[in-house]
């Protein structure tokens, strides 16, 4: 079993849809949770980060963490074609950082 | 400023060459990472430096040799690579502290390495 599980998709949605991306993890030592967006042939770009259970909102993005279930989510509201990318969840316990497989998202106009 | 700078952006090297990848950050971060990423795969951890000391080495072949000369710089020395080592090499940094205080990590744009 991988430490971080993420459905690689691909996921295709129409413009304006709400997108839900999810990861589960097995290592209860993970303390910090991040979501990255990666465009083809580019480095990952940090979107959201949190260390506590609950919701964190930033514009169209909401990150949700449930430590008791070892489950994290990223919601994208009013999705745009420019959101088409690979979304990676990442988790940290000092000094280690591990990634999920990444979900390829396409938002169709 | 949340910039991590990697040079070169692209590198083509032969299997007998020696080359180095460089990574620089000026955010005062004390944790720096090297990742390898193949096409359509997630980044795979190679090395972690914490306070300029090697903290994690993910059983990477000795043809990859990391170096952290100071808190702002991270190098990856390459020697006698194989074609299967062709990938995007990513550097990241974070402000992690030894006693608590884990924080988010920022990535550079990567070096696209091709071994011929």
Short mmCIF file of C-alpha atoms in Angstrom, two decimals:
data_model
loop_
_atom_site.label_atom_id
_atom_site.label_comp_id
_atom_site.label_asym_id
_atom_site.label_seq_id
_atom_site.Cartn_x
_atom_site.Cartn_y
_atom_site.Cartn_z
CA UNK A 1 0.00 0.00 0.00
CA UNK A 2 1.32 3.42 -0.97
CA UNK A 3 1.62 6.03 1.77
CA UNK A 4 -0.47 8.50 -0.26
CA UNK A 5 -3.23 7.36 -2.59
CA UNK A 6 -4.71 9.62 -5.27
CA UNK A 7 -6.89 8.68 -8.22
CA UNK A 8 -4.90 9.63 -11.34
CA UNK A 9 -8.07 10.17 -13.40
CA UNK A 10 -8.21 11.55 -16.02
CA UNK A 11 -11.07 13.79 -14.94
CA UNK A 12 -12.97 15.86 -17.49
CA UNK A 13 -15.59 18.45 -16.52
CA UNK A 14 -17.46 21.27 -18.29
CA UNK A 15 -16.53 24.87 -17.61
CA UNK A 16 -18.24 26.20 -14.48
CA UNK A 17 -18.45 22.81 -12.77
CA UNK A 18 -17.35 22.15 -9.20
CA UNK A 19 -14.34 19.85 -9.14
CA UNK A 20 -13.57 17.54 -6.23
CA UNK A 21 -10.09 16.03 -5.90
CA UNK A 22 -9.19 13.64 -3.11
CA UNK A 23 -6.29 11.85 -1.43
CA UNK A 24 -6.07 9.32 1.34
CA UNK A 25 -3.01 8.50 3.39
CA UNK A 26 -1.88 5.76 5.70
CA UNK A 27 0.90 7.44 7.70
CA UNK A 28 -0.70 9.13 10.70
CA UNK A 29 2.57 10.99 11.29
CA UNK A 30 1.89 13.32 8.36
CA UNK A 31 1.31 16.78 9.80
CA UNK A 32 1.15 19.20 6.89
CA UNK A 33 -0.95 18.95 3.76
CA UNK A 34 -0.54 20.73 0.46
CA UNK A 35 -2.09 20.85 -2.99
CA UNK A 36 -0.02 21.68 -6.04
CA UNK A 37 -1.00 22.41 -9.62
CA UNK A 38 1.40 21.34 -12.33
CA UNK A 39 1.22 22.28 -15.98
CA UNK A 40 2.99 20.13 -18.51
CA UNK A 41 6.78 20.35 -18.32
CA UNK A 42 6.67 22.90 -15.48
CA UNK A 43 7.44 22.75 -11.77
CA UNK A 44 4.58 22.24 -9.27
CA UNK A 45 2.89 25.45 -8.15
CA UNK A 46 1.65 25.63 -4.57
CA UNK A 47 -2.12 26.19 -4.42
CA UNK A 48 -3.22 25.49 -0.86
CA UNK A 49 -1.67 24.35 2.39
CA UNK A 50 -2.95 23.51 5.85
CA UNK A 51 -1.95 21.60 8.96
CA UNK A 52 -5.23 21.28 10.80
CA UNK A 53 -8.45 19.39 10.23
CA UNK A 54 -11.22 21.49 8.75
CA UNK A 55 -11.68 23.73 5.73
CA UNK A 56 -9.49 26.47 4.31
CA UNK A 57 -10.75 28.68 1.52
CA UNK A 58 -8.84 30.84 -0.96
CA UNK A 59 -10.85 32.31 -3.81
CA UNK A 60 -12.29 29.48 -5.90
CA UNK A 61 -10.29 26.87 -3.99
CA UNK A 62 -11.20 25.09 -0.76
CA UNK A 63 -8.91 22.61 0.95
CA UNK A 64 -10.40 20.16 3.40
CA UNK A 65 -8.56 17.88 5.83
CA UNK A 66 -10.02 15.11 7.96
CA UNK A 67 -7.19 13.67 10.03
CA UNK A 68 -9.41 11.13 11.76
CA UNK A 69 -10.23 9.57 8.37
CA UNK A 70 -6.81 10.31 6.87
CA UNK A 71 -8.52 12.03 3.96
CA UNK A 72 -7.91 15.34 2.23
CA UNK A 73 -9.80 17.11 -0.53
CA UNK A 74 -9.47 20.06 -2.86
CA UNK A 75 -12.58 21.70 -4.28
CA UNK A 76 -12.47 24.04 -7.26
CA UNK A 77 -15.57 26.16 -7.82
CA UNK A 78 -16.53 27.70 -11.14
CA UNK A 79 -13.82 25.74 -12.92
CA UNK A 80 -12.14 27.37 -15.91
CA UNK A 81 -10.29 25.92 -18.93
CA UNK A 82 -7.13 27.46 -17.45
CA UNK A 83 -7.54 25.09 -14.48
CA UNK A 84 -6.71 22.19 -16.81
CA UNK A 85 -3.58 20.69 -15.27
CA UNK A 86 -2.38 17.89 -13.03
CA UNK A 87 -3.23 18.35 -9.35
CA UNK A 88 -0.91 16.77 -6.81
CA UNK A 89 -1.55 16.31 -3.12
CA UNK A 90 1.52 16.31 -0.88
CA UNK A 91 2.06 15.55 2.78
CA UNK A 92 4.86 16.27 5.17
CA UNK A 93 6.39 14.99 8.34
CA UNK A 94 9.74 16.58 9.15
CA UNK A 95 11.90 16.35 7.05
CA UNK A 96 10.03 14.15 4.57
CA UNK A 97 7.50 15.15 1.88
CA UNK A 98 5.54 12.65 -0.23
CA UNK A 99 3.21 13.04 -3.18
CA UNK A 100 0.09 11.36 -4.44
CA UNK A 101 -0.02 10.11 -8.02
CA UNK A 102 -1.61 13.34 -9.30
CA UNK A 103 -5.01 13.76 -10.97
CA UNK A 104 -5.12 15.01 -14.55
CA UNK A 105 -7.98 17.48 -14.89
CA UNK A 106 -9.42 18.85 -18.12
CA UNK A 107 -12.01 21.64 -18.02
CA UNK A 108 -13.82 21.88 -21.33
CA UNK A 109 -15.16 25.24 -22.60
CA UNK B 1 9.54 36.33 -2.75
CA UNK B 2 8.87 32.61 -2.98
CA UNK B 3 11.29 31.85 -5.77
CA UNK B 4 13.41 28.78 -6.15
CA UNK B 5 15.78 29.09 -9.09
CA UNK B 6 17.12 26.07 -10.93
CA UNK B 7 19.83 26.07 -13.57
CA UNK B 8 20.15 25.00 -16.27
CA UNK B 9 16.58 24.70 -17.56
CA UNK B 10 17.59 22.05 -20.07
CA UNK B 11 20.59 19.73 -20.17
CA UNK B 12 21.67 17.10 -22.66
CA UNK B 13 24.57 14.94 -21.58
CA UNK B 14 26.34 11.83 -22.72
CA UNK B 15 26.70 8.76 -20.54
CA UNK B 16 30.37 9.53 -19.86
CA UNK B 17 29.87 13.19 -18.99
CA UNK B 18 29.98 14.89 -15.61
CA UNK B 19 27.53 17.72 -15.04
CA UNK B 20 25.88 19.52 -12.14
CA UNK B 21 22.40 20.85 -11.51
CA UNK B 22 22.06 23.92 -9.33
CA UNK B 23 19.29 25.18 -7.09
CA UNK B 24 19.16 28.46 -5.20
CA UNK B 25 16.71 30.08 -2.78
CA UNK B 26 16.93 33.24 -0.71
CA UNK B 27 13.93 32.72 1.56
CA UNK B 28 15.98 31.56 4.53
CA UNK B 29 14.62 28.06 4.17
CA UNK B 30 16.60 25.36 5.96
CA UNK B 31 15.13 22.30 4.24
CA UNK B 32 15.93 21.62 0.58
CA UNK B 33 14.83 18.73 -1.60
CA UNK B 34 15.70 16.99 -4.85
CA UNK B 35 12.96 15.17 -6.70
CA UNK B 36 12.96 13.23 -9.96
CA UNK B 37 9.85 13.28 -12.12
CA UNK B 38 9.21 11.10 -15.15
CA UNK B 39 6.49 11.98 -17.65
CA UNK B 40 2.95 11.58 -16.29
CA UNK B 41 4.26 10.44 -12.92
CA UNK B 42 4.42 12.25 -9.56
CA UNK B 43 7.70 13.61 -8.20
CA UNK B 44 9.84 10.94 -6.52
CA UNK B 45 11.90 11.99 -3.53
CA UNK B 46 15.66 11.59 -3.98
CA UNK B 47 17.36 13.60 -1.23
CA UNK B 48 16.48 15.95 1.63
CA UNK B 49 18.89 18.35 3.28
CA UNK B 50 17.96 19.82 6.62
CA UNK B 51 20.20 22.52 8.06
CA UNK B 52 22.79 21.68 5.38
CA UNK B 53 22.96 18.05 6.50
CA UNK B 54 21.74 15.14 4.40
CA UNK B 55 18.63 13.87 6.20
CA UNK B 56 17.09 11.54 3.65
CA UNK B 57 18.69 9.54 0.85
CA UNK B 58 16.10 7.40 -0.91
CA UNK B 59 18.59 4.73 -1.99
CA UNK B 60 19.54 6.79 -5.00
CA UNK B 61 22.33 5.34 -7.20
CA UNK B 62 25.78 6.76 -6.51
CA UNK B 63 25.91 8.30 -9.97
CA UNK B 64 23.78 11.05 -8.36
CA UNK B 65 25.70 12.97 -5.71
CA UNK B 66 24.02 15.80 -3.78
CA UNK B 67 25.81 18.70 -2.15
CA UNK B 68 24.58 21.54 0.04
CA UNK B 69 27.45 24.07 0.26
CA UNK B 70 25.39 26.59 2.26
CA UNK B 71 21.83 27.26 3.36
CA UNK B 72 20.89 28.90 0.04
CA UNK B 73 22.40 26.47 -2.44
CA UNK B 74 21.80 22.87 -3.39
CA UNK B 75 23.68 21.01 -6.10
CA UNK B 76 23.17 17.65 -7.73
CA UNK B 77 26.31 16.24 -9.35
CA UNK B 78 25.75 13.80 -12.18
CA UNK B 79 28.24 11.23 -13.47
CA UNK B 80 27.95 8.23 -15.77
CA UNK B 81 24.19 8.51 -16.09
CA UNK B 82 22.01 6.11 -18.04
CA UNK B 83 19.33 6.98 -20.62
CA UNK B 84 16.65 5.93 -18.09
CA UNK B 85 17.82 8.80 -15.87
CA UNK B 86 16.31 11.24 -18.35
CA UNK B 87 13.63 13.14 -16.44
CA UNK B 88 12.62 16.48 -14.95
CA UNK B 89 14.69 17.15 -11.85
CA UNK B 90 12.94 19.37 -9.35
CA UNK B 91 14.34 21.28 -6.41
CA UNK B 92 12.16 22.48 -3.53
CA UNK B 93 12.66 24.31 -0.26
CA UNK B 94 10.69 24.87 2.92
CA UNK B 95 11.10 26.68 6.18
CA UNK B 96 10.86 23.54 8.33
CA UNK B 97 12.31 23.76 11.79
CA UNK B 98 13.75 20.84 13.73
CA UNK B 99 11.45 21.39 16.70
CA UNK B 100 8.05 21.73 15.15
CA UNK B 101 7.02 24.30 12.60
CA UNK B 102 6.60 22.34 9.41
CA UNK B 103 5.66 24.61 6.53
CA UNK B 104 4.76 24.47 2.86
CA UNK B 105 7.36 23.80 0.19
CA UNK B 106 8.09 25.82 -2.93
CA UNK B 107 9.39 24.31 -6.14
CA UNK B 108 11.63 25.52 -8.89
CA UNK B 109 10.74 25.07 -12.55
CA UNK B 110 13.03 22.10 -12.86
CA UNK B 111 15.88 21.00 -15.09
CA UNK B 112 14.85 18.82 -18.00
CA UNK B 113 17.66 16.30 -18.35
CA UNK B 114 18.21 14.12 -21.39
CA UNK B 115 20.90 11.44 -21.29
CA UNK B 116 22.07 10.26 -24.71
#
